[in-house]
Amino acid sequence: MVNHGMVLSALGTVTDPELHYDIVTLNMVRNIGIQGDEVTVDVALTVKGCPLHERIETDVETAVRKLPGVAEVHVNLDVMNDEERRTAFARAFQQSQKQNAPTSNANRSAQGTGADPGSASWSPLLAKDSKTVLLGIASGKGGVGKSTVTANLAVALGRLGFRVGVMDMDIYGYSQGRMLGATEQAMGNEQQKVIPLNPHGVFVVSMGMFVKGNQAVVWRGPMLGKMMQQFFTDIAWPQLDYLLIDLPPGTGDVALDVATRLPMASLVIVTTPQIVAKEVAMRTADVAHRAEQRILGVVENMSYIPLAGGQRMEIFGSGGGEELSKTLSVPLLGQVPMETSVREGGDRGVPVFLSAPDSEASQTFLQIAQKIDAAARA
Ligand SMILES: Nc1ncnc2c1ncn2[C@@H]1O[C@H](COP(=O)(O)OP(=O)(O)O)[C@@H](O)[C@H]1O
Ligand SMILES: [Mg+2]
């Protein structure tokens, strides 16, 4: 006859598609009931309306049904409370640290702990043999949707199965906390390192974690360099496949500073269809070239408003993205339409890629993520 232990180990083979760890480790199994050959499993999902709940449900059912002596499986889905969610993410985090402890320790001791700006000693993430792809999301000016693109590409890459981090380096215009729905203050671990927040399975660090309310950040010069260093050294980043960096817009001191410190980053440049926007974005590309950063491609955002019958209204003109990509000899990775759901997603902290996965914008983000992955690994 089937027993509790057998069911539990079967459930240990079911992974949460977003956090990429098994549901037992993640504390998602609330209860297991066995009555003869009938098994009932209560599973708590990390987020309400989790778009992947059906997959979890089917996976649980399949895993338990395989056990000898099981004729029927019932799966009850519920949603975690805040406390449970915190535990789940803490466990996912511990797990990722555990898995990668040997490499990161080796990196650390090989490089020493000196804080030499721009060198790998800042973090194993920056080490030469690091497997993490650093992806800077840049734009010539603010308001073109750089942060929106960053947040959506992060969750899209997560959906492709990658472990993704987001570093909000737009110190003055930080917005990733809001966009990804992570507005908690920073919390430290035993090593006095700050634990990234983990909304939607993405690891996030943003200035919002360190300032109360909506305070403006007024640091200058050396403080900024220090800040950036801390975003690498003082954060307990888990092993990541991708670290997306929401860069400061434009070509001012801050943007330059960041670029020269991260020569190993690849860039995605976000622009709008206007030709003037293209001119501005060109200067960003120039900074990237000087810092020897590789430009992966261009994303044109707010390209058009989709109309009924497949027509497109191009309110911001057209051609900017394509021209920019031609001038830079890099691919145009995608043209993201303007949709109300995109803005709403950002305001609500649930990126459109998750809240409206079938929308044209979401489909475009998925294609861009796939192209980025192909290019980053090429
Ligand atoms: N494709 C889009 N469709 C609709 N609204 C968008 C789109 N992209 C961005 N927005 C909205 O435009 C505003 C600026 O975007 P944001 O990502 O904050 O720009 P940036 O980071 O470049 O300053 C935000 O309110 C955002 O929700
Ligand atoms: Mg922004």
Short mmCIF file of C-alpha atoms in Angstrom, two decimals, residues 259 263 267 269 281-295 327-330:
data_model
loop_
_atom_site.label_atom_id
_atom_site.label_comp_id
_atom_site.label_asym_id
_atom_site.label_seq_id
_atom_site.Cartn_x
_atom_site.Cartn_y
_atom_site.Cartn_z
CA ALA A 259 29.83 51.19 -18.96
CA PRO A 263 33.25 45.85 -20.22
CA LEU A 267 24.09 45.41 -24.46
CA ILE A 269 19.64 49.10 -26.87
CA ALA A 281 20.47 56.02 -29.08
CA MET A 282 23.50 56.19 -31.39
CA ARG A 283 25.42 58.05 -28.72
CA THR A 284 24.70 55.27 -26.26
CA ALA A 285 26.09 52.82 -28.78
CA ASP A 286 29.18 55.01 -29.04
CA VAL A 287 29.72 54.79 -25.28
CA ALA A 288 29.33 51.03 -25.51
CA HIS A 289 31.93 50.79 -28.26
CA ARG A 290 34.37 52.85 -26.26
CA ALA A 291 33.85 50.60 -23.26
CA GLU A 292 34.30 47.62 -25.61
CA GLN A 293 30.89 46.26 -24.73
CA ARG A 294 29.29 44.01 -27.29
CA ILE A 295 25.94 45.18 -28.64
CA THR A 327 23.90 51.64 -38.62
CA LEU A 328 25.28 49.50 -35.81
CA SER A 329 25.27 46.32 -37.92
CA VAL A 330 23.36 44.43 -35.26
#
